[in-house]
Amino acid sequence: MQSVLYILGAVFALGIMVMLHEFGHFLVARFFGVRVDVFSIGFGPRLLGLKRGPTDYRLSALPFGGYVRMAGDNPSEERTGSPDEFLSKPRWQRVCIALAGPAMNMVTAICILTIYFMAAVPQATYADNPMSIAWVAPGSPAERAGIKSGDKIISLNGVESPTWSRAHWETNLSVPGVSVPLVIERDGQSISSSVRSNMDEGMMFGYPRERAIVGAVSPGSPAEKAGLKPRDQILSIDGLEIQNPSHSMQVVGSHKDKPVHLEILRGDKKIPLLAAAELKDAGDGRGPRWLLGFNFQPETQLKSRGLFEAAGFSAWFNYRLAGQIMESLGQLFQRKLSAKDFMGPVGIITLSGRAAQTGVRNLAFLMAVISLNLGVLNLLPIPILDGGHILMLGVEGLIRKDLSLKTKERFIQVGLVFLLIIFAFVMYNDVVRLIPHS
């Protein structure tokens, strides 16, 4: 059953987004009076369908997306010169038809994420608070950027008075390694700085004040032997007031196996405990470190947004994500980012299947990201893609005449070879990711 859900989720996420892209082309083509011969859901042999007017609406055998076949859209085929053919329309109308697919993907992404952000979800209790820094991890990007405990971040990447929620999204929407500008307020003075992105807002900006509440305690661990229990609050370690759960972990780690004195709050009573950490691998990929053997229980509250707030946030999120996509492509061509980091169809299908297994909400978020990626990447000025068609129409508009059929064929051939090379490369990377490594 899980395998079926995995496959259905993958097909649904990728297929629907591609189909909506083609539907955008279809709507604008019909608006301008272009005859659409075929609108197909899926590719390959026709399984069933319905013909309405000149259009064959069909369901095809391979359910990965779809396509639109417009009359007279292939310059290598013989044209009748009919006014309802694609190539008979003015160039500006053909540009609009080419833009419609990517535009549909972008609108779809904004709509999906508007609904996504309207839903009530748990978030940290401090998420909507201003960015007041309670503690900065030694050696972190935040420390290297000059951020200190007691500072306030009053501007983040051009956003004034940012909250910790905005810091979270800025972190996730920044390409790793890039500099993020910020302004710090310290003792009434403003200090401009920048910090290197590393996908962890605490390490990037410092940590907010947050109670260190104990979650689960591992049986037989130093924490259990010392008497630590779930829902205890760690107030101090060796007399040092704890500002944040990450702060307590750093303090414990700095003592290694040396016993530390904990002051904890249990109910309304303060209780002293003595515990010594052990070197252990927590299984989170960070390797062995000194641990007491418990985790923290984050303090959360339900957060929902109204329609207009959610729509505004969705528009901002998609704008930033589109910028991240373009920035990543720029770093790829500058050799600052490895092509191995990019994902192809197999990787997308794998992610979609996993998202389907974890719930509709995660699948919806992934669909929005896929949709936006399709929209942005299709606007690249590469032959075969919509951006390539727009570029070719732009060139024809500048020279005030159509390019020769031979030139167009060479243009398309170059683009096709380029895309096939890229497709083969990302497919190879996708398959390598699926192979278990010892």
Coordinates of C-alpha atoms in Angstrom, one line a residue, residues 35-261:
R35 CA -6.7 26.4 -33.3
V36 CA -5.6 23.7 -30.9
D37 CA -5.7 20.3 -32.5
V38 CA -4.7 18.2 -29.4
F39 CA -4.8 18.8 -25.7
S40 CA -3.4 15.7 -24.1
I41 CA -3.2 14.6 -20.4
G42 CA -0.1 12.4 -20.6
F43 CA 2.0 11.3 -23.5
G44 CA 2.2 8.4 -25.9
P45 CA -0.7 6.4 -27.4
R46 CA -4.2 7.8 -27.0
L47 CA -6.3 5.8 -24.6
L48 CA -9.6 7.6 -24.7
G49 CA -10.9 11.1 -25.3
L50 CA -13.5 13.5 -26.5
K51 CA -13.4 15.8 -29.5
R52 CA -15.0 19.2 -29.0
G53 CA -14.8 21.6 -32.0
P54 CA -11.4 21.3 -33.5
T55 CA -9.7 20.0 -30.4
D56 CA -9.1 16.4 -29.4
Y57 CA -9.1 16.3 -25.6
R58 CA -7.4 13.0 -24.9
L59 CA -6.0 10.8 -22.1
S60 CA -2.7 9.2 -23.2
A61 CA -0.9 6.2 -21.9
L62 CA 2.0 7.8 -20.0
P63 CA 0.6 10.0 -17.2
F64 CA 3.6 12.3 -16.8
G65 CA 2.2 15.8 -17.6
G66 CA 0.7 16.5 -21.0
Y67 CA 1.1 18.6 -24.2
V68 CA -0.7 21.0 -26.5
R69 CA -0.5 20.7 -30.3
M70 CA -1.4 24.0 -32.0
A71 CA -2.2 24.3 -35.7
G72 CA 0.8 25.5 -37.6
D73 CA 3.2 25.7 -34.7
N74 CA 5.9 23.7 -36.4
P75 CA 7.9 25.8 -38.9
S76 CA 9.2 22.7 -40.7
E77 CA 5.7 21.5 -41.5
E78 CA 3.7 22.8 -44.5
R79 CA 1.4 25.7 -43.6
T80 CA -1.9 26.6 -45.1
G81 CA -1.7 30.2 -44.1
S82 CA -5.0 29.9 -42.2
P83 CA -5.6 32.8 -39.7
D84 CA -6.2 30.3 -36.9
E85 CA -2.6 28.9 -37.2
F86 CA 0.0 29.7 -34.6
L87 CA 2.5 31.1 -37.0
S88 CA -0.1 33.3 -38.6
K89 CA -0.6 35.3 -35.4
P90 CA 1.4 38.5 -34.7
R91 CA 4.7 38.0 -32.8
W92 CA 3.4 39.7 -29.6
Q93 CA 0.5 37.2 -29.4
R94 CA 2.9 34.3 -29.9
V95 CA 5.1 35.7 -27.1
C96 CA 2.0 35.8 -24.9
I97 CA 1.2 32.2 -25.7
A98 CA 4.8 31.2 -24.9
L99 CA 4.7 33.1 -21.6
A100 CA 1.4 31.6 -20.5
G101 CA 2.8 28.2 -19.5
P102 CA 5.4 29.6 -17.1
A103 CA 2.9 32.2 -15.8
M104 CA 0.4 29.5 -15.0
N105 CA 3.1 27.6 -13.0
M106 CA 3.9 30.7 -11.1
V107 CA 0.3 31.6 -10.3
T108 CA -0.3 28.0 -9.3
A109 CA 2.6 28.1 -6.9
I110 CA 1.3 31.3 -5.3
C111 CA -2.2 29.9 -4.9
I112 CA -1.0 26.6 -3.4
L113 CA 1.3 28.4 -0.9
T114 CA -1.5 30.9 0.0
I115 CA -3.6 28.0 1.1
Y116 CA -0.6 26.3 2.7
F117 CA 0.2 29.4 4.8
M118 CA -3.4 29.9 5.8
A119 CA -3.5 26.6 7.6
A120 CA -2.9 26.6 11.4
V121 CA 0.4 25.0 12.1
P122 CA 2.7 24.7 15.2
Q123 CA 5.5 27.3 15.3
A124 CA 8.0 28.3 17.9
T125 CA 6.6 30.7 20.6
Y126 CA 9.3 33.2 19.8
A127 CA 8.7 33.1 16.0
D128 CA 6.9 36.4 15.7
N129 CA 9.2 38.2 18.2
P130 CA 11.8 40.8 17.0
M131 CA 15.3 39.4 16.5
S132 CA 16.9 40.0 19.9
I133 CA 20.0 37.9 20.3
A134 CA 20.3 36.0 23.6
W135 CA 23.4 33.8 22.7
V136 CA 25.9 33.4 19.9
A137 CA 27.6 30.1 19.3
P138 CA 31.4 30.3 19.3
G139 CA 32.9 30.0 15.8
S140 CA 29.5 30.3 14.2
P141 CA 28.9 32.5 11.1
A142 CA 27.0 34.9 13.4
E143 CA 30.1 35.4 15.6
R144 CA 32.3 35.9 12.5
A145 CA 29.8 38.5 11.3
G146 CA 30.3 40.4 14.6
I147 CA 26.9 39.6 16.2
K148 CA 27.0 39.5 20.0
S149 CA 24.6 38.5 22.8
G150 CA 22.3 41.5 23.5
D151 CA 22.3 42.7 20.0
K152 CA 19.1 43.3 18.0
I153 CA 18.9 42.7 14.2
I154 CA 16.9 45.6 12.9
S155 CA 17.3 44.9 9.2
L156 CA 17.7 41.6 7.4
N157 CA 18.3 41.4 3.6
G158 CA 16.4 44.7 3.2
V159 CA 13.5 43.7 5.5
E160 CA 13.1 46.2 8.4
S161 CA 12.2 45.0 11.9
P162 CA 12.5 41.3 11.0
T163 CA 11.0 38.6 13.2
W164 CA 12.5 35.1 13.9
S165 CA 10.0 33.7 11.5
R166 CA 11.4 35.9 8.7
A167 CA 14.9 34.8 9.7
H168 CA 13.8 31.2 9.3
W169 CA 12.5 31.7 5.8
E170 CA 15.4 33.9 4.8
T171 CA 17.8 31.1 5.9
N172 CA 16.0 28.5 3.9
L173 CA 15.7 30.7 0.8
S174 CA 19.4 31.7 0.8
V175 CA 21.9 29.8 -1.4
P176 CA 24.5 28.3 1.0
G177 CA 27.7 30.3 1.2
V178 CA 26.2 33.6 -0.1
S179 CA 26.4 36.8 2.0
V180 CA 23.2 38.0 3.6
P181 CA 23.2 41.8 4.5
L182 CA 22.0 42.8 7.9
V183 CA 22.0 45.8 10.3
I184 CA 22.7 45.3 14.0
E185 CA 21.6 47.6 16.8
R186 CA 24.0 47.8 19.7
D187 CA 23.9 50.3 22.5
G188 CA 21.8 52.6 20.4
Q189 CA 24.1 52.5 17.4
S190 CA 23.4 50.8 14.0
I191 CA 26.2 48.6 12.6
S192 CA 26.0 47.2 9.1
S193 CA 27.3 43.7 8.5
S194 CA 26.7 40.6 6.5
V195 CA 26.6 36.9 7.4
R196 CA 27.4 33.7 5.4
S197 CA 24.3 31.6 4.8
N198 CA 24.6 28.0 6.1
M199 CA 20.9 26.8 6.4
D200 CA 20.7 27.1 10.2
E201 CA 19.2 30.4 11.4
G202 CA 20.7 30.0 14.9
M203 CA 24.2 29.6 13.6
M204 CA 23.6 32.4 11.1
F205 CA 22.1 35.1 13.4
G206 CA 22.5 33.8 16.9
Y207 CA 19.8 32.3 19.1
P208 CA 16.7 33.9 20.8
R209 CA 16.0 33.5 24.5
E210 CA 14.1 30.2 24.9
R211 CA 13.5 28.0 27.8
A212 CA 15.5 24.8 27.8
I213 CA 12.7 22.2 28.5
V214 CA 13.7 18.6 28.7
G215 CA 11.9 16.2 26.3
A216 CA 12.6 12.5 26.3
V217 CA 15.4 11.1 28.6
S218 CA 17.3 8.1 27.3
P219 CA 17.2 5.0 29.6
G220 CA 20.6 4.4 31.2
S221 CA 22.0 7.7 30.1
P222 CA 24.0 10.1 32.4
A223 CA 20.9 12.4 32.4
E224 CA 18.7 9.6 33.8
K225 CA 21.3 8.5 36.4
A226 CA 21.5 12.1 37.5
G227 CA 17.7 12.3 38.0
L228 CA 16.7 14.5 35.1
K229 CA 13.1 14.0 34.0
P230 CA 10.9 15.1 31.1
R231 CA 9.5 18.6 31.4
D232 CA 12.3 19.8 33.7
Q233 CA 13.7 23.2 32.8
I234 CA 17.4 23.7 32.8
L235 CA 18.1 27.1 34.5
S236 CA 21.9 27.0 34.8
I237 CA 25.0 24.9 34.3
D238 CA 27.9 25.4 36.7
G239 CA 26.3 28.8 37.6
L240 CA 26.0 30.0 34.0
E241 CA 22.4 31.0 33.2
I242 CA 21.1 29.1 30.1
Q243 CA 19.7 31.3 27.4
N244 CA 18.6 28.6 24.9
P245 CA 18.6 24.8 24.5
S246 CA 21.5 25.0 22.0
H247 CA 23.4 27.1 24.6
S248 CA 23.0 24.3 27.2
M249 CA 24.3 21.7 24.7
Q250 CA 27.4 23.8 24.0
V251 CA 28.1 24.4 27.7
V252 CA 27.8 20.6 28.4
G253 CA 30.0 19.8 25.4
S254 CA 32.7 22.3 26.5
H255 CA 33.1 20.4 29.8
K256 CA 33.5 17.0 28.0
D257 CA 33.4 14.2 30.7
K258 CA 33.9 16.6 33.6
P259 CA 30.8 16.5 35.9
V260 CA 28.7 19.6 35.7
H261 CA 26.2 21.1 38.2

